Amino acid sequence: MTAMDLGPTSELADAAAGLYGEPDVPSTVRSVLDYALTLTGGDGVAVMLRQGGRPAVLSASSPAAERADRAQLSCAEGPGLQAMSERDAVVVDDVDDDPRWRGWSRPVRELGFRSVLSLSLGTTRSSVGALSVYSAKVGAFDGERAELGRCYAQHASVALASARHTSGLRRAMDERHAIGQAQGVLMERHGIDAAQAFALLRSSARDHGVKLSERAEQIIASRPADVG
């Protein structure tokens, strides 16, 4: 295998290692954008994810890339939405000559973009979003770049899912810790056991119309007299 053959493979491996090494969701998203630009040679990139069952623009590398992705949502058409629907890569060689999304093509052309590579984020069974790379050049994403993008999107999908899962676990652990602390406060103040303290905490959260963990944090931070 020649050095030229090793190039894309090595870059992809470096990108994968960098993505999995990020500590949280915002950092992972930032890296997803940065590595996508490096691997594809694009001029802008945006990430669209399903939120509450509807697609929304999560982040972008530039205001122009964000507006290009938002144009898909306002026009209800575009390669990112199609990539999400078909769970595959969608290539636009020239937005001026592509007849598929006339309503979306004009605003994207006005932003200075001529070609697009949209990649599905998710699994082979479901799509949670799309990564769209925009270029000012016509035909910027040939077959090799598109295939590299497909491989990268798989790594990006796993990294994003892992970061979101880890973030959820960390948040759950923090909430459980706060609830335990609040139980301890109530046990000491009222001379009750753990079960009674949890029941009091739950009742207090219901009375205040807040989540259990939120009321727990309020009790921890409250003055000794504010326990009810």
PDB file of C-alpha atoms in Angstrom:
ATOM      1  CA  MET A   1       0.000   0.000   0.000  1.00  0.00           C
ATOM      2  CA  THR A   2       1.434   3.389  -0.972  1.00  0.00           C
ATOM      3  CA  ALA A   3       1.755   6.495   1.151  1.00  0.00           C
ATOM      4  CA  MET A   4      -0.995   8.075  -0.929  1.00  0.00           C
ATOM      5  CA  ASP A   5      -3.295   5.183  -0.057  1.00  0.00           C
ATOM      6  CA  LEU A   6      -2.521   5.580   3.620  1.00  0.00           C
ATOM      7  CA  GLY A   7      -3.438   9.288   3.674  1.00  0.00           C
ATOM      8  CA  PRO A   8      -7.246   9.192   3.946  1.00  0.00           C
ATOM      9  CA  THR A   9      -7.162   6.113   6.161  1.00  0.00           C
ATOM     10  CA  SER A  10      -4.733   7.761   8.548  1.00  0.00           C
ATOM     11  CA  GLU A  11      -6.739  10.988   8.631  1.00  0.00           C
ATOM     12  CA  LEU A  12      -9.935   9.073   9.325  1.00  0.00           C
ATOM     13  CA  ALA A  13      -8.261   7.154  12.164  1.00  0.00           C
ATOM     14  CA  ASP A  14      -6.998  10.405  13.682  1.00  0.00           C
ATOM     15  CA  ALA A  15     -10.465  11.911  13.424  1.00  0.00           C
ATOM     16  CA  ALA A  16     -12.083   8.895  15.083  1.00  0.00           C
ATOM     17  CA  ALA A  17      -9.599   8.980  17.959  1.00  0.00           C
ATOM     18  CA  GLY A  18     -10.173  12.696  18.428  1.00  0.00           C
ATOM     19  CA  LEU A  19     -13.957  12.352  18.439  1.00  0.00           C
ATOM     20  CA  TYR A  20     -14.007   9.583  21.032  1.00  0.00           C
ATOM     21  CA  GLY A  21     -11.623  11.518  23.260  1.00  0.00           C
ATOM     22  CA  GLU A  22     -13.900  14.509  23.782  1.00  0.00           C
ATOM     23  CA  PRO A  23     -15.305  14.924  27.317  1.00  0.00           C
ATOM     24  CA  ASP A  24     -18.851  16.153  26.616  1.00  0.00           C
ATOM     25  CA  VAL A  25     -21.519  16.783  23.981  1.00  0.00           C
ATOM     26  CA  PRO A  26     -20.556  20.394  23.037  1.00  0.00           C
ATOM     27  CA  SER A  27     -16.896  19.429  22.594  1.00  0.00           C
ATOM     28  CA  THR A  28     -17.862  16.376  20.527  1.00  0.00           C
ATOM     29  CA  VAL A  29     -20.098  18.446  18.251  1.00  0.00           C
ATOM     30  CA  ARG A  30     -17.315  20.994  17.764  1.00  0.00           C
ATOM     31  CA  SER A  31     -14.895  18.226  16.806  1.00  0.00           C
ATOM     32  CA  VAL A  32     -17.438  16.655  14.449  1.00  0.00           C
ATOM     33  CA  LEU A  33     -17.584  19.954  12.570  1.00  0.00           C
ATOM     34  CA  ASP A  34     -13.824  20.534  12.548  1.00  0.00           C
ATOM     35  CA  TYR A  35     -12.872  17.034  11.398  1.00  0.00           C
ATOM     36  CA  ALA A  36     -15.562  17.061   8.710  1.00  0.00           C
ATOM     37  CA  LEU A  37     -14.012  20.169   7.185  1.00  0.00           C
ATOM     38  CA  THR A  38     -10.501  18.712   7.379  1.00  0.00           C
ATOM     39  CA  LEU A  39     -11.434  15.377   5.791  1.00  0.00           C
ATOM     40  CA  THR A  40     -13.622  16.721   2.992  1.00  0.00           C
ATOM     41  CA  GLY A  41     -11.975  20.042   2.216  1.00  0.00           C
ATOM     42  CA  GLY A  42     -15.325  21.823   2.516  1.00  0.00           C
ATOM     43  CA  ASP A  43     -15.902  25.507   3.258  1.00  0.00           C
ATOM     44  CA  GLY A  44     -18.658  25.082   5.832  1.00  0.00           C
ATOM     45  CA  VAL A  45     -20.453  22.333   7.712  1.00  0.00           C
ATOM     46  CA  ALA A  46     -23.612  22.069   9.798  1.00  0.00           C
ATOM     47  CA  VAL A  47     -25.184  19.375  11.968  1.00  0.00           C
ATOM     48  CA  MET A  48     -28.925  18.798  11.993  1.00  0.00           C
ATOM     49  CA  LEU A  49     -30.514  16.487  14.595  1.00  0.00           C
ATOM     50  CA  ARG A  50     -34.037  15.343  15.355  1.00  0.00           C
ATOM     51  CA  GLN A  51     -35.289  17.028  18.516  1.00  0.00           C
ATOM     52  CA  GLY A  52     -38.769  16.233  19.722  1.00  0.00           C
ATOM     53  CA  GLY A  53     -39.365  14.319  16.503  1.00  0.00           C
ATOM     54  CA  ARG A  54     -38.510  17.293  14.285  1.00  0.00           C
ATOM     55  CA  PRO A  55     -35.170  18.215  12.655  1.00  0.00           C
ATOM     56  CA  ALA A  56     -33.327  21.228  14.050  1.00  0.00           C
ATOM     57  CA  VAL A  57     -29.932  22.773  13.331  1.00  0.00           C
ATOM     58  CA  LEU A  58     -27.703  21.890  16.280  1.00  0.00           C
ATOM     59  CA  SER A  59     -24.473  23.640  15.327  1.00  0.00           C
ATOM     60  CA  ALA A  60     -22.471  24.926  12.372  1.00  0.00           C
ATOM     61  CA  SER A  61     -18.942  25.967  11.549  1.00  0.00           C
ATOM     62  CA  SER A  62     -20.006  29.358  10.192  1.00  0.00           C
ATOM     63  CA  PRO A  63     -23.080  31.610   9.959  1.00  0.00           C
ATOM     64  CA  ALA A  64     -23.343  30.849   6.233  1.00  0.00           C
ATOM     65  CA  ALA A  65     -23.380  27.076   6.815  1.00  0.00           C
ATOM     66  CA  GLU A  66     -26.007  27.510   9.534  1.00  0.00           C
ATOM     67  CA  ARG A  67     -28.208  29.596   7.232  1.00  0.00           C
ATOM     68  CA  ALA A  68     -27.819  27.017   4.453  1.00  0.00           C
ATOM     69  CA  ASP A  69     -29.049  24.290   6.783  1.00  0.00           C
ATOM     70  CA  ARG A  70     -31.867  26.449   8.156  1.00  0.00           C
ATOM     71  CA  ALA A  71     -32.972  27.087   4.590  1.00  0.00           C
ATOM     72  CA  GLN A  72     -33.677  23.358   4.337  1.00  0.00           C
ATOM     73  CA  LEU A  73     -36.014  23.594   7.315  1.00  0.00           C
ATOM     74  CA  SER A  74     -37.802  26.696   6.052  1.00  0.00           C
ATOM     75  CA  CYS A  75     -38.170  25.229   2.546  1.00  0.00           C
ATOM     76  CA  ALA A  76     -38.919  21.722   3.880  1.00  0.00           C
ATOM     77  CA  GLU A  77     -36.496  20.291   1.329  1.00  0.00           C
ATOM     78  CA  GLY A  78     -32.796  19.759   0.760  1.00  0.00           C
ATOM     79  CA  PRO A  79     -30.020  17.153   0.775  1.00  0.00           C
ATOM     80  CA  GLY A  80     -29.688  16.982   4.561  1.00  0.00           C
ATOM     81  CA  LEU A  81     -33.366  16.170   4.981  1.00  0.00           C
ATOM     82  CA  GLN A  82     -33.107  13.591   2.209  1.00  0.00           C
ATOM     83  CA  ALA A  83     -30.015  12.047   3.809  1.00  0.00           C
ATOM     84  CA  MET A  84     -31.974  11.709   7.048  1.00  0.00           C
ATOM     85  CA  SER A  85     -34.903  10.138   5.202  1.00  0.00           C
ATOM     86  CA  GLU A  86     -32.869   7.721   3.065  1.00  0.00           C
ATOM     87  CA  ARG A  87     -30.169   7.066   5.712  1.00  0.00           C
ATOM     88  CA  ASP A  88     -27.433   7.509   3.122  1.00  0.00           C
ATOM     89  CA  ALA A  89     -25.125  10.123   1.645  1.00  0.00           C
ATOM     90  CA  VAL A  90     -26.571  12.678  -0.761  1.00  0.00           C
ATOM     91  CA  VAL A  91     -24.275  14.583  -3.146  1.00  0.00           C
ATOM     92  CA  VAL A  92     -25.083  17.835  -4.918  1.00  0.00           C
ATOM     93  CA  ASP A  93     -22.467  18.540  -7.601  1.00  0.00           C
ATOM     94  CA  ASP A  94     -23.896  21.929  -8.534  1.00  0.00           C
ATOM     95  CA  VAL A  95     -26.840  23.558  -6.785  1.00  0.00           C
ATOM     96  CA  ASP A  96     -27.565  25.587  -9.935  1.00  0.00           C
ATOM     97  CA  ASP A  97     -28.050  22.510 -12.107  1.00  0.00           C
ATOM     98  CA  ASP A  98     -29.669  20.153  -9.589  1.00  0.00           C
ATOM     99  CA  PRO A  99     -33.454  20.022 -10.139  1.00  0.00           C
ATOM    100  CA  ARG A 100     -34.342  18.246  -6.893  1.00  0.00           C
ATOM    101  CA  TRP A 101     -34.758  21.214  -4.538  1.00  0.00           C
ATOM    102  CA  ARG A 102     -35.343  24.411  -6.475  1.00  0.00           C
ATOM    103  CA  GLY A 103     -36.750  26.280  -3.495  1.00  0.00           C
ATOM    104  CA  TRP A 104     -33.673  25.572  -1.412  1.00  0.00           C
ATOM    105  CA  SER A 105     -31.033  25.916  -4.141  1.00  0.00           C
ATOM    106  CA  ARG A 106     -31.362  29.654  -4.706  1.00  0.00           C
ATOM    107  CA  PRO A 107     -30.733  30.848  -1.121  1.00  0.00           C
ATOM    108  CA  VAL A 108     -27.834  28.405  -0.814  1.00  0.00           C
ATOM    109  CA  ARG A 109     -26.316  29.712  -4.055  1.00  0.00           C
ATOM    110  CA  GLU A 110     -26.673  33.271  -2.718  1.00  0.00           C
ATOM    111  CA  LEU A 111     -24.660  32.201   0.339  1.00  0.00           C
ATOM    112  CA  GLY A 112     -21.783  31.319  -1.975  1.00  0.00           C
ATOM    113  CA  PHE A 113     -22.091  27.533  -1.933  1.00  0.00           C
ATOM    114  CA  ARG A 114     -22.129  25.461  -5.130  1.00  0.00           C
ATOM    115  CA  SER A 115     -21.841  21.823  -4.012  1.00  0.00           C
ATOM    116  CA  VAL A 116     -22.958  19.873  -0.959  1.00  0.00           C
ATOM    117  CA  LEU A 117     -22.288  16.523   0.693  1.00  0.00           C
ATOM    118  CA  SER A 118     -24.975  15.502   3.182  1.00  0.00           C
ATOM    119  CA  LEU A 119     -24.363  12.472   5.384  1.00  0.00           C
ATOM    120  CA  SER A 120     -26.845  10.573   7.511  1.00  0.00           C
ATOM    121  CA  LEU A 121     -26.105  10.402  11.234  1.00  0.00           C
ATOM    122  CA  GLY A 122     -27.440   7.355  13.030  1.00  0.00           C
ATOM    123  CA  THR A 123     -27.529   3.645  12.347  1.00  0.00           C
ATOM    124  CA  THR A 124     -28.512   1.499   9.378  1.00  0.00           C
ATOM    125  CA  ARG A 125     -31.958   1.189  10.966  1.00  0.00           C
ATOM    126  CA  SER A 126     -32.620   4.761  12.030  1.00  0.00           C
ATOM    127  CA  SER A 127     -31.383   8.259  11.336  1.00  0.00           C
ATOM    128  CA  VAL A 128     -31.105  10.866  14.081  1.00  0.00           C
ATOM    129  CA  GLY A 129     -29.729  13.656  11.953  1.00  0.00           C
ATOM    130  CA  ALA A 130     -27.513  14.773   9.103  1.00  0.00           C
ATOM    131  CA  LEU A 131     -24.092  16.309   8.643  1.00  0.00           C
ATOM    132  CA  SER A 132     -23.964  18.626   5.621  1.00  0.00           C
ATOM    133  CA  VAL A 133     -20.661  19.865   4.190  1.00  0.00           C
ATOM    134  CA  TYR A 134     -20.846  22.884   1.875  1.00  0.00           C
ATOM    135  CA  SER A 135     -18.278  23.983  -0.720  1.00  0.00           C
ATOM    136  CA  ALA A 136     -17.892  27.065  -2.893  1.00  0.00           C
ATOM    137  CA  LYS A 137     -16.583  24.824  -5.684  1.00  0.00           C
ATOM    138  CA  VAL A 138     -18.640  22.914  -8.216  1.00  0.00           C
ATOM    139  CA  GLY A 139     -18.181  19.135  -7.943  1.00  0.00           C
ATOM    140  CA  ALA A 140     -16.134  19.354  -4.747  1.00  0.00           C
ATOM    141  CA  PHE A 141     -17.285  15.963  -3.450  1.00  0.00           C
ATOM    142  CA  ASP A 142     -16.281  13.221  -5.856  1.00  0.00           C
ATOM    143  CA  GLY A 143     -16.824   9.512  -5.259  1.00  0.00           C
ATOM    144  CA  GLU A 144     -13.740   9.102  -3.072  1.00  0.00           C
ATOM    145  CA  ARG A 145     -14.599  12.064  -0.857  1.00  0.00           C
ATOM    146  CA  ALA A 146     -18.196  10.929  -0.584  1.00  0.00           C
ATOM    147  CA  GLU A 147     -17.110   7.452   0.509  1.00  0.00           C
ATOM    148  CA  LEU A 148     -14.683   8.926   3.029  1.00  0.00           C
ATOM    149  CA  GLY A 149     -17.535  11.072   4.288  1.00  0.00           C
ATOM    150  CA  ARG A 150     -19.753   8.000   4.730  1.00  0.00           C
ATOM    151  CA  CYS A 151     -17.091   6.318   6.850  1.00  0.00           C
ATOM    152  CA  TYR A 152     -16.546   9.461   8.879  1.00  0.00           C
ATOM    153  CA  ALA A 153     -20.293   9.871   9.480  1.00  0.00           C
ATOM    154  CA  GLN A 154     -20.381   6.420  11.082  1.00  0.00           C
ATOM    155  CA  HIS A 155     -17.675   7.434  13.557  1.00  0.00           C
ATOM    156  CA  ALA A 156     -19.371  10.780  14.181  1.00  0.00           C
ATOM    157  CA  SER A 157     -22.694   9.023  14.855  1.00  0.00           C
ATOM    158  CA  VAL A 158     -21.158   6.718  17.454  1.00  0.00           C
ATOM    159  CA  ALA A 159     -19.218   9.559  19.091  1.00  0.00           C
ATOM    160  CA  LEU A 160     -22.316  11.760  19.365  1.00  0.00           C
ATOM    161  CA  ALA A 161     -24.441   8.908  20.748  1.00  0.00           C
ATOM    162  CA  SER A 162     -21.738   8.030  23.267  1.00  0.00           C
ATOM    163  CA  ALA A 163     -21.338  11.649  24.371  1.00  0.00           C
ATOM    164  CA  ARG A 164     -25.088  12.070  24.824  1.00  0.00           C
ATOM    165  CA  HIS A 165     -25.308   8.804  26.758  1.00  0.00           C
ATOM    166  CA  THR A 166     -22.385   9.760  29.003  1.00  0.00           C
ATOM    167  CA  SER A 167     -23.870  13.194  29.571  1.00  0.00           C
ATOM    168  CA  GLY A 168     -27.182  11.612  30.552  1.00  0.00           C
ATOM    169  CA  LEU A 169     -25.492   9.234  32.984  1.00  0.00           C
ATOM    170  CA  ARG A 170     -23.486  12.058  34.533  1.00  0.00           C
ATOM    171  CA  ARG A 171     -26.624  14.150  34.966  1.00  0.00           C
ATOM    172  CA  ALA A 172     -28.482  11.197  36.508  1.00  0.00           C
ATOM    173  CA  MET A 173     -25.626  10.595  38.952  1.00  0.00           C
ATOM    174  CA  ASP A 174     -25.582  14.264  39.948  1.00  0.00           C
ATOM    175  CA  GLU A 175     -29.338  14.210  40.515  1.00  0.00           C
ATOM    176  CA  ARG A 176     -29.134  11.055  42.645  1.00  0.00           C
ATOM    177  CA  HIS A 177     -26.337  12.617  44.691  1.00  0.00           C
ATOM    178  CA  ALA A 178     -28.416  15.754  45.309  1.00  0.00           C
ATOM    179  CA  ILE A 179     -31.438  13.684  46.349  1.00  0.00           C
ATOM    180  CA  GLY A 180     -29.295  11.699  48.780  1.00  0.00           C
ATOM    181  CA  GLN A 181     -27.903  14.886  50.301  1.00  0.00           C
ATOM    182  CA  ALA A 182     -31.375  16.369  50.680  1.00  0.00           C
ATOM    183  CA  GLN A 183     -32.577  13.181  52.386  1.00  0.00           C
ATOM    184  CA  GLY A 184     -29.731  13.546  54.848  1.00  0.00           C
ATOM    185  CA  VAL A 185     -30.703  17.142  55.587  1.00  0.00           C
ATOM    186  CA  LEU A 186     -34.327  16.187  56.192  1.00  0.00           C
ATOM    187  CA  MET A 187     -33.391  13.192  58.348  1.00  0.00           C
ATOM    188  CA  GLU A 188     -31.280  15.396  60.578  1.00  0.00           C
ATOM    189  CA  ARG A 189     -33.783  18.207  60.801  1.00  0.00           C
ATOM    190  CA  HIS A 190     -36.841  16.053  61.488  1.00  0.00           C
ATOM    191  CA  GLY A 191     -35.346  13.018  63.210  1.00  0.00           C
ATOM    192  CA  ILE A 192     -36.806  10.655  60.598  1.00  0.00           C
ATOM    193  CA  ASP A 193     -35.447   7.681  58.658  1.00  0.00           C
ATOM    194  CA  ALA A 194     -34.377   7.563  55.006  1.00  0.00           C
ATOM    195  CA  ALA A 195     -37.715   6.318  53.681  1.00  0.00           C
ATOM    196  CA  GLN A 196     -39.633   9.010  55.527  1.00  0.00           C
ATOM    197  CA  ALA A 197     -37.171  11.650  54.328  1.00  0.00           C
ATOM    198  CA  PHE A 198     -37.628  10.558  50.718  1.00  0.00           C
ATOM    199  CA  ALA A 199     -41.419  10.660  51.099  1.00  0.00           C
ATOM    200  CA  LEU A 200     -41.166  14.185  52.556  1.00  0.00           C
ATOM    201  CA  LEU A 201     -38.876  15.259  49.729  1.00  0.00           C
ATOM    202  CA  ARG A 202     -41.231  13.869  47.103  1.00  0.00           C
ATOM    203  CA  SER A 203     -44.234  15.559  48.726  1.00  0.00           C
ATOM    204  CA  SER A 204     -42.332  18.846  48.948  1.00  0.00           C
ATOM    205  CA  ALA A 205     -41.361  18.676  45.249  1.00  0.00           C
ATOM    206  CA  ARG A 206     -44.993  18.052  44.309  1.00  0.00           C
ATOM    207  CA  ASP A 207     -46.199  20.946  46.466  1.00  0.00           C
ATOM    208  CA  HIS A 208     -43.643  23.314  44.913  1.00  0.00           C
ATOM    209  CA  GLY A 209     -44.347  22.069  41.371  1.00  0.00           C
ATOM    210  CA  VAL A 210     -40.719  21.188  40.607  1.00  0.00           C
ATOM    211  CA  LYS A 211     -38.698  18.080  39.813  1.00  0.00           C
ATOM    212  CA  LEU A 212     -37.466  15.932  42.675  1.00  0.00           C
ATOM    213  CA  SER A 213     -33.816  16.762  41.964  1.00  0.00           C
ATOM    214  CA  GLU A 214     -34.571  20.485  41.712  1.00  0.00           C
ATOM    215  CA  ARG A 215     -36.336  20.516  45.069  1.00  0.00           C
ATOM    216  CA  ALA A 216     -33.443  18.526  46.538  1.00  0.00           C
ATOM    217  CA  GLU A 217     -31.000  21.216  45.440  1.00  0.00           C
ATOM    218  CA  GLN A 218     -33.264  23.900  46.911  1.00  0.00           C
ATOM    219  CA  ILE A 219     -33.362  22.101  50.271  1.00  0.00           C
ATOM    220  CA  ILE A 220     -29.583  21.656  50.314  1.00  0.00           C
ATOM    221  CA  ALA A 221     -29.101  25.368  49.693  1.00  0.00           C
ATOM    222  CA  SER A 222     -31.930  26.515  51.965  1.00  0.00           C
ATOM    223  CA  ARG A 223     -31.793  27.910  55.447  1.00  0.00           C
ATOM    224  CA  PRO A 224     -32.451  25.416  58.252  1.00  0.00           C
ATOM    225  CA  ALA A 225     -36.010  26.636  58.744  1.00  0.00           C
ATOM    226  CA  ASP A 226     -36.977  26.120  55.079  1.00  0.00           C
ATOM    227  CA  VAL A 227     -37.627  22.374  54.943  1.00  0.00           C
ATOM    228  CA  GLY A 228     -41.258  21.954  54.016  1.00  0.00           C
TER     229      GLY A 228
END
